[in-house]
N, CA and C atoms as an extended XYZ file, in Angstrom:
360
Properties=species:S:1:pos:R:3:atomname:S:1:resname:S:1:resid:I:1 pbc="F F F"
N        16.960       22.569       12.316 N   VAL     1
C        16.021       22.227       13.430 CA  VAL     1
C        14.743       22.162       12.923 C   VAL     1
N        13.997       21.153       13.209 N   VAL     2
C        12.610       20.890       12.979 CA  VAL     2
C        11.772       20.934       14.119 C   VAL     2
N        10.841       21.890       14.228 N   VAL     3
C         9.873       22.094       15.303 CA  VAL     3
C         8.513       21.359       15.043 C   VAL     3
N         8.138       20.222       15.921 N   LEU     4
C         6.914       19.631       15.710 CA  LEU     4
C         5.766       20.226       16.568 C   LEU     4
N         4.674       20.149       15.896 N   SER     5
C         3.402       20.585       16.712 CA  SER     5
C         3.182       19.736       17.931 C   SER     5
N         2.391       20.199       18.934 N   PRO     6
C         1.985       19.264       20.005 CA  PRO     6
C         1.293       17.951       19.458 C   PRO     6
N         0.559       18.032       18.454 N   GLY     7
C        -0.091       16.952       17.942 CA  GLY     7
C         0.800       15.901       17.288 C   GLY     7
N         1.818       16.390       16.571 N   ALA     8
C         2.757       15.389       15.994 CA  ALA     8
C         3.645       14.952       17.038 C   ALA     8
N         3.892       15.533       18.128 N   LEU     9
C         4.707       15.078       19.269 CA  LEU     9
C         4.005       13.862       19.796 C   LEU     9
N         2.604       14.054       20.099 N   ARG    10
C         1.762       13.142       20.766 CA  ARG    10
C         1.607       11.867       19.748 C   ARG    10
N         1.439       12.083       18.451 N   GLU    11
C         1.559       10.908       17.478 CA  GLU    11
C         2.753       10.179       17.656 C   GLU    11
N         3.952       10.725       17.651 N   LEU    12
C         5.205       10.200       17.694 CA  LEU    12
C         5.274        9.435       19.038 C   LEU    12
N         4.821       10.029       20.143 N   GLN    13
C         5.004        9.333       21.497 CA  GLN    13
C         4.179        8.060       21.434 C   GLN    13
N         3.034        8.072       20.696 N   THR    14
C         2.182        6.725       20.630 CA  THR    14
C         3.015        5.695       19.914 C   THR    14
N         3.712        6.009       18.816 N   TRP    15
C         4.655        5.052       18.077 CA  TRP    15
C         5.711        4.582       19.018 C   TRP    15
N         6.380        5.452       19.727 N   VAL    16
C         7.403        5.087       20.684 CA  VAL    16
C         6.878        4.181       21.750 C   VAL    16
N         5.773        4.445       22.332 N   ASP    17
C         5.057        3.640       23.358 CA  ASP    17
C         4.847        2.289       22.948 C   ASP    17
N         4.406        2.065       21.816 N   CYS    18
C         3.965        0.802       21.245 CA  CYS    18
C         4.832        0.187       20.300 C   CYS    18
N         6.052        0.641       20.086 N   LEU    19
C         7.072        0.046       19.274 CA  LEU    19
C         7.302       -1.471       19.412 C   LEU    19
N         7.469       -1.853       20.652 N   GLU    20
C         7.746       -3.171       20.972 CA  GLU    20
C         6.462       -4.101       20.543 C   GLU    20
N         5.354       -3.582       20.676 N   THR    21
C         4.240       -4.484       20.459 CA  THR    21
C         4.106       -4.626       18.964 C   THR    21
N         4.286       -3.439       18.166 N   TRP    22
C         4.067       -3.317       16.826 CA  TRP    22
C         5.064       -3.842       15.974 C   TRP    22
N         6.477       -3.838       16.454 N   ASN    23
C         7.566       -4.169       15.507 CA  ASN    23
C         7.415       -5.462       14.791 C   ASN    23
N         7.390       -5.227       13.380 N   GLY    24
C         7.417       -6.446       12.589 CA  GLY    24
C         6.005       -6.933       12.387 C   GLY    24
N         4.897       -6.431       12.920 N   LYS    25
C         3.639       -6.981       12.693 CA  LYS    25
C         2.788       -6.026       11.811 C   LYS    25
N         1.818       -6.725       11.255 N   THR    26
C         0.939       -6.080       10.460 CA  THR    26
C        -0.118       -5.275       11.152 C   THR    26
N        -0.418       -3.981       10.546 N   PHE    27
C        -1.518       -3.149       11.187 CA  PHE    27
C        -2.824       -3.560       10.423 C   PHE    27
N        -3.637       -4.168       11.319 N   LEU    28
C        -4.969       -4.691       10.732 CA  LEU    28
C        -6.144       -3.719       11.120 C   LEU    28
N        -6.922       -3.342       10.159 N   LEU    29
C        -8.044       -2.641       10.499 CA  LEU    29
C        -9.306       -3.236       10.087 C   LEU    29
N       -10.422       -2.958       10.719 N   SER    30
C       -11.524       -3.598       10.275 CA  SER    30
C       -12.131       -2.573        9.255 C   SER    30
N       -12.971       -3.119        8.330 N   PRO    31
C       -13.681       -2.108        7.393 CA  PRO    31
C       -14.274       -0.906        8.059 C   PRO    31
N       -14.754       -1.117        9.158 N   ALA    32
C       -15.341        0.047        9.851 CA  ALA    32
C       -14.469        1.163       10.130 C   ALA    32
N       -13.126        0.785       10.418 N   GLN    33
C       -12.115        1.737       10.738 CA  GLN    33
C       -11.553        2.451        9.513 C   GLN    33
N       -11.825        1.944        8.329 N   SER    34
C       -11.229        2.500        7.177 CA  SER    34
C       -12.068        3.540        6.385 C   SER    34
N       -11.437        4.477        5.691 N   SER    35
C       -12.186        5.346        4.799 CA  SER    35
C       -12.536        4.739        3.551 C   SER    35
N       -11.668        3.649        3.076 N   LEU    36
C       -11.822        3.348        1.684 CA  LEU    36
C       -11.391        1.908        1.616 C   LEU    36
N       -11.803        1.128        0.858 N   THR    37
C       -11.398       -0.223        0.473 CA  THR    37
C       -11.096       -0.173       -0.900 C   THR    37
N        -9.873       -0.680       -1.377 N   ILE    38
C        -9.544       -0.770       -2.818 CA  ILE    38
C        -9.134       -2.164       -3.042 C   ILE    38
N        -9.397       -2.834       -4.138 N   THR    39
C        -9.086       -4.134       -4.526 CA  THR    39
C        -8.307       -4.019       -5.851 C   THR    39
N        -7.250       -4.606       -6.003 N   SER    40
C        -6.501       -4.546       -7.069 CA  SER    40
C        -6.065       -5.941       -7.587 C   SER    40
N        -5.671       -6.166       -8.859 N   ASP    41
C        -5.027       -7.406       -9.229 CA  ASP    41
C        -4.246       -7.119      -10.532 C   ASP    41
N        -3.296       -7.950      -10.942 N   ALA    42
C        -2.455       -7.931      -12.045 CA  ALA    42
C        -2.304       -9.135      -12.683 C   ALA    42
N        -2.191       -9.202      -13.964 N   SER    43
C        -1.611      -10.323      -14.754 CA  SER    43
C        -0.526       -9.883      -15.570 C   SER    43
N         0.087      -10.811      -16.385 N   LEU    44
C         1.045      -10.283      -17.284 CA  LEU    44
C         0.587       -9.482      -18.504 C   LEU    44
N        -0.720       -9.405      -18.665 N   ALA    45
C        -1.287       -8.596      -19.663 CA  ALA    45
C        -1.693       -7.296      -19.310 C   ALA    45
N        -2.214       -7.127      -17.991 N   GLY    46
C        -2.724       -5.831      -17.621 CA  GLY    46
C        -3.107       -5.793      -15.984 C   GLY    46
N        -3.745       -4.779      -15.643 N   TRP    47
C        -4.073       -4.603      -14.354 CA  TRP    47
C        -5.574       -4.020      -14.166 C   TRP    47
N        -5.999       -4.345      -12.977 N   GLY    48
C        -7.367       -3.563      -12.685 CA  GLY    48
C        -7.509       -3.359      -11.224 C   GLY    48
N        -8.366       -2.375      -10.802 N   ALA    49
C        -8.650       -1.961       -9.506 CA  ALA    49
C       -10.052       -1.668       -9.264 C   ALA    49
N       -10.654       -1.708       -8.137 N   SER    50
C       -11.975       -1.272       -7.892 CA  SER    50
C       -12.019       -0.690       -6.575 C   SER    50
N       -13.056        0.029       -6.396 N   CYS    51
C       -13.350        0.782       -5.136 CA  CYS    51
C       -14.860        0.970       -5.169 C   CYS    51
N       -15.513        0.331       -4.362 N   GLY    52
C       -17.048        0.269       -4.370 CA  GLY    52
C       -17.532       -0.162       -5.738 C   GLY    52
N       -18.338        0.717       -6.397 N   GLN    53
C       -18.844        0.482       -7.681 CA  GLN    53
C       -17.878        0.953       -8.850 C   GLN    53
N       -16.823        1.719       -8.501 N   GLN    54
C       -15.986        2.216       -9.486 CA  GLN    54
C       -14.925        1.217       -9.926 C   GLN    54
N       -14.540        1.199      -11.176 N   ARG    55
C       -13.563        0.414      -11.755 CA  ARG    55
C       -12.494        1.130      -12.657 C   ARG    55
N       -11.246        0.607      -12.596 N   THR    56
C       -10.131        1.162      -13.389 CA  THR    56
C        -9.262        0.191      -13.926 C   THR    56
N        -8.488        0.296      -14.822 N   GLY    57
C        -7.510       -0.831      -15.310 CA  GLY    57
C        -6.813       -0.251      -16.639 C   GLY    57
N        -5.954       -1.143      -16.947 N   GLY    58
C        -5.245       -0.878      -18.164 CA  GLY    58
C        -4.362       -2.192      -18.530 C   GLY    58
N        -3.698       -2.041      -19.710 N   ARG    59
C        -2.867       -2.999      -20.258 CA  ARG    59
C        -1.409       -2.548      -19.897 C   ARG    59
N        -0.461       -3.449      -19.725 N   TRP    60
C         0.809       -3.181      -19.569 CA  TRP    60
C         1.586       -2.973      -20.916 C   TRP    60
N         2.543       -2.063      -20.945 N   THR    61
C         3.298       -1.918      -22.297 CA  THR    61
C         4.090       -3.218      -22.287 C   THR    61
N         4.713       -3.384      -23.542 N   ALA    62
C         5.473       -4.643      -23.762 CA  ALA    62
C         6.603       -4.775      -22.882 C   ALA    62
N         7.338       -3.555      -22.524 N   GLN    63
C         8.337       -3.516      -21.526 CA  GLN    63
C         7.763       -3.906      -20.114 C   GLN    63
N         6.724       -3.440      -19.639 N   GLU    64
C         6.206       -3.643      -18.314 CA  GLU    64
C         5.724       -5.141      -18.241 C   GLU    64
N         5.270       -5.677      -19.362 N   SER    65
C         4.759       -7.118      -19.280 CA  SER    65
C         5.969       -8.214      -19.022 C   SER    65
N         7.111       -7.527      -19.138 N   MET    66
C         8.239       -8.494      -18.953 CA  MET    66
C         8.835       -8.461      -17.336 C   MET    66
N         8.151       -7.587      -16.722 N   LEU    67
C         8.512       -7.498      -15.123 CA  LEU    67
C         7.976       -8.719      -14.534 C   LEU    67
N         8.437       -8.898      -13.184 N   HIS    68
C         7.963      -10.096      -12.414 CA  HIS    68
C         6.624       -9.782      -11.996 C   HIS    68
N         5.815      -10.863      -11.828 N   ILE    69
C         4.346      -10.709      -11.491 CA  ILE    69
C         4.284       -9.889      -10.073 C   ILE    69
N         5.198      -10.063       -9.215 N   ASN    70
C         5.013       -9.561       -7.951 CA  ASN    70
C         5.011       -7.921       -8.075 C   ASN    70
N         6.078       -7.471       -8.941 N   GLU    71
C         6.175       -6.022       -9.222 CA  GLU    71
C         4.961       -5.485       -9.871 C   GLU    71
N         4.342       -6.347      -10.721 N   LEU    72
C         3.131       -5.888      -11.558 CA  LEU    72
C         1.934       -5.745      -10.468 C   LEU    72
N         1.988       -6.589       -9.560 N   GLU    73
C         0.825       -6.618       -8.357 CA  GLU    73
C         0.951       -5.342       -7.645 C   GLU    73
N         2.295       -4.947       -7.218 N   LEU    74
C         2.436       -3.741       -6.462 CA  LEU    74
C         2.082       -2.520       -7.386 C   LEU    74
N         2.494       -2.434       -8.731 N   ARG    75
C         2.099       -1.440       -9.559 CA  ARG    75
C         0.660       -1.310       -9.643 C   ARG    75
N        -0.146       -2.413       -9.802 N   ALA    76
C        -1.591       -2.360       -9.761 CA  ALA    76
C        -2.243       -1.715       -8.531 C   ALA    76
N        -1.567       -2.087       -7.339 N   ALA    77
C        -2.188       -1.474       -6.103 CA  ALA    77
C        -1.792        0.104       -6.137 C   ALA    77
N        -0.658        0.461       -6.514 N   PHE    78
C        -0.297        1.752       -6.615 CA  PHE    78
C        -1.207        2.605       -7.565 C   PHE    78
N        -1.439        2.052       -8.731 N   PHE    79
C        -2.309        2.689       -9.654 CA  PHE    79
C        -3.670        2.915       -9.048 C   PHE    79
N        -4.236        1.785       -8.445 N   GLY    80
C        -5.527        1.860       -7.583 CA  GLY    80
C        -5.539        3.047       -6.627 C   GLY    80
N        -4.407        3.204       -5.809 N   LEU    81
C        -4.311        4.274       -4.896 CA  LEU    81
C        -4.421        5.471       -5.581 C   LEU    81
N        -3.614        5.715       -6.626 N   LYS    82
C        -3.538        6.994       -7.383 CA  LYS    82
C        -4.908        7.272       -7.942 C   LYS    82
N        -5.713        6.325       -8.342 N   CYS    83
C        -6.898        6.670       -8.808 CA  CYS    83
C        -8.066        6.939       -7.811 C   CYS    83
N        -8.116        6.211       -6.801 N   PHE    84
C        -9.137        6.267       -5.930 CA  PHE    84
C        -9.056        7.004       -4.595 C   PHE    84
N        -7.757        7.158       -4.262 N   ALA    85
C        -7.301        7.871       -3.046 CA  ALA    85
C        -6.416        9.055       -3.239 C   ALA    85
N        -6.380        9.650       -4.446 N   LYS    86
C        -5.336       10.749       -4.688 CA  LYS    86
C        -5.632       11.893       -3.821 C   LYS    86
N        -6.933       12.107       -3.415 N   ASP    87
C        -7.133       13.505       -2.640 CA  ASP    87
C        -7.351       13.206       -1.097 C   ASP    87
N        -7.045       11.973       -0.629 N   LEU    88
C        -7.238       11.641        0.678 CA  LEU    88
C        -5.775       11.965        1.418 C   LEU    88
N        -6.141       12.426        2.679 N   GLN    89
C        -5.006       12.692        3.480 CA  GLN    89
C        -5.376       12.098        4.903 C   GLN    89
N        -4.499       11.693        5.666 N   ASP    90
C        -4.716       11.106        7.022 CA  ASP    90
C        -5.897       10.212        7.266 C   ASP    90
N        -5.887        9.296        6.240 N   GLN    91
C        -6.955        8.403        6.254 CA  GLN    91
C        -6.439        6.958        6.212 C   GLN    91
N        -7.372        6.034        6.760 N   HIS    92
C        -6.984        4.668        6.644 CA  HIS    92
C        -7.621        3.864        5.384 C   HIS    92
N        -6.788        3.258        4.736 N   ILE    93
C        -7.281        2.545        3.501 CA  ILE    93
C        -6.959        1.161        3.611 C   ILE    93
N        -7.886        0.305        3.216 N   ILE    94
C        -7.603       -1.229        3.144 CA  ILE    94
C        -7.447       -1.508        1.631 C   ILE    94
N        -6.205       -2.162        1.355 N   LEU    95
C        -5.970       -2.654        0.123 CA  LEU    95
C        -6.172       -4.228        0.118 C   LEU    95
N        -6.891       -4.654       -0.859 N   ARG    96
C        -7.154       -6.106       -1.024 CA  ARG    96
C        -6.428       -6.485       -2.161 C   ARG    96
N        -5.370       -7.403       -1.956 N   LEU    97
C        -4.613       -7.922       -2.987 CA  LEU    97
C        -4.514       -9.560       -2.903 C   LEU    97
N        -4.332      -10.204       -4.006 N   ASP    98
C        -4.286      -11.588       -3.892 CA  ASP    98
C        -2.848      -12.099       -3.958 C   ASP    98
N        -1.908      -11.240       -3.941 N   SER    99
C        -0.482      -11.632       -4.038 CA  SER    99
C         0.184      -11.455       -2.561 C   SER    99
N         0.607      -12.705       -2.009 N   THR   100
C         1.091      -12.495       -0.628 CA  THR   100
C         2.390      -11.717       -0.626 C   THR   100
N         3.103      -11.913       -1.659 N   SER   101
C         4.488      -11.055       -1.824 CA  SER   101
C         4.172       -9.628       -1.693 C   SER   101
N         3.193       -9.193       -2.467 N   ALA   102
C         2.940       -7.695       -2.580 CA  ALA   102
C         2.225       -7.154       -1.298 C   ALA   102
N         1.425       -8.175       -0.690 N   VAL   103
C         1.006       -7.776        0.771 CA  VAL   103
C         2.025       -7.642        1.667 C   VAL   103
N         2.978       -8.538        1.767 N   SER   104
C         4.131       -8.434        2.681 CA  SER   104
C         4.824       -7.307        2.499 C   SER   104
N         5.267       -6.950        1.285 N   TYR   105
C         6.018       -5.737        1.016 CA  TYR   105
C         5.255       -4.433        1.461 C   TYR   105
N         3.935       -4.395        1.270 N   ILE   106
C         3.201       -3.274        1.728 CA  ILE   106
C         3.157       -3.313        3.238 C   ILE   106
N         2.877       -4.332        3.811 N   ASN   107
C         2.703       -4.395        5.375 CA  ASN   107
C         3.931       -4.201        6.169 C   ASN   107
N         5.175       -4.658        5.521 N   HIS   108
C         6.495       -4.374        6.065 CA  HIS   108
C         7.040       -3.025        5.577 C   HIS   108
N         6.344       -2.160        4.700 N   GLN   109
C         6.773       -1.091        4.123 CA  GLN   109
C         8.145       -1.266        3.381 C   GLN   109
N         8.195       -2.270        2.612 N   GLY   110
C         9.348       -2.534        1.899 CA  GLY   110
C         9.872       -3.812        2.209 C   GLY   110
N        11.147       -4.062        1.579 N   GLY   111
C        11.898       -5.350        1.834 CA  GLY   111
C        13.192       -5.127        1.359 C   GLY   111
N        13.956       -6.343        1.290 N   CYS   112
C        15.384       -6.132        0.784 CA  CYS   112
C        15.781       -7.346        0.004 C   CYS   112
N        14.825       -8.190       -0.178 N   ARG   113
C        15.217       -9.428       -1.087 CA  ARG   113
C        15.015       -9.170       -2.499 C   ARG   113
N        14.317       -8.335       -2.987 N   SER   114
C        14.101       -8.056       -4.566 CA  SER   114
C        14.263       -6.561       -4.773 C   SER   114
N        15.356       -6.144       -5.404 N   LEU   115
C        15.495       -4.758       -5.605 CA  LEU   115
C        14.380       -4.049       -6.644 C   LEU   115
N        13.828       -4.726       -7.519 N   PRO   116
C        12.734       -4.105       -8.307 CA  PRO   116
C        11.606       -3.897       -7.393 C   PRO   116
N        11.356       -4.736       -6.393 N   LEU   117
C        10.268       -4.525       -5.503 CA  LEU   117
C        10.483       -3.332       -4.510 C   LEU   117
N        11.717       -3.165       -4.141 N   CYS   118
C        12.122       -2.065       -3.199 CA  CYS   118
C        11.938       -0.730       -3.805 C   CYS   118
N        12.069       -0.661       -5.036 N   ILE   119
C        12.075        0.748       -5.713 CA  ILE   119
C        10.821        0.873       -6.500 C   ILE   119
N         9.731        0.122       -6.457 N   THR   120
C         8.653        0.229       -7.039 CA  THR   120
C         7.739        1.230       -6.463 C   THR   120
């Protein structure tokens, strides 16, 4: 048995109340509503991410560079989050990506068409 706090119950009730409205739709935030904006990109050679004036990135291993570009885009976003948002909790973060496939997987919290993208 799991006992939820009154705050957790209120949060869950909000989801239940709005489920029909939100089901299958993207949650859009304005930059003013977010704590952080992270931009990431990937190529077959490497990846990069930025947050404000900070930058990070790296090169893929030979094995990683053989992966599909959509998986590399998701990995770049993940690495950007690990670098710039590792200490954040209960915050809204805007991710800016140029891959519509990666954006779709993030917005829909996964997918079922590509096994590698589902487990990335």
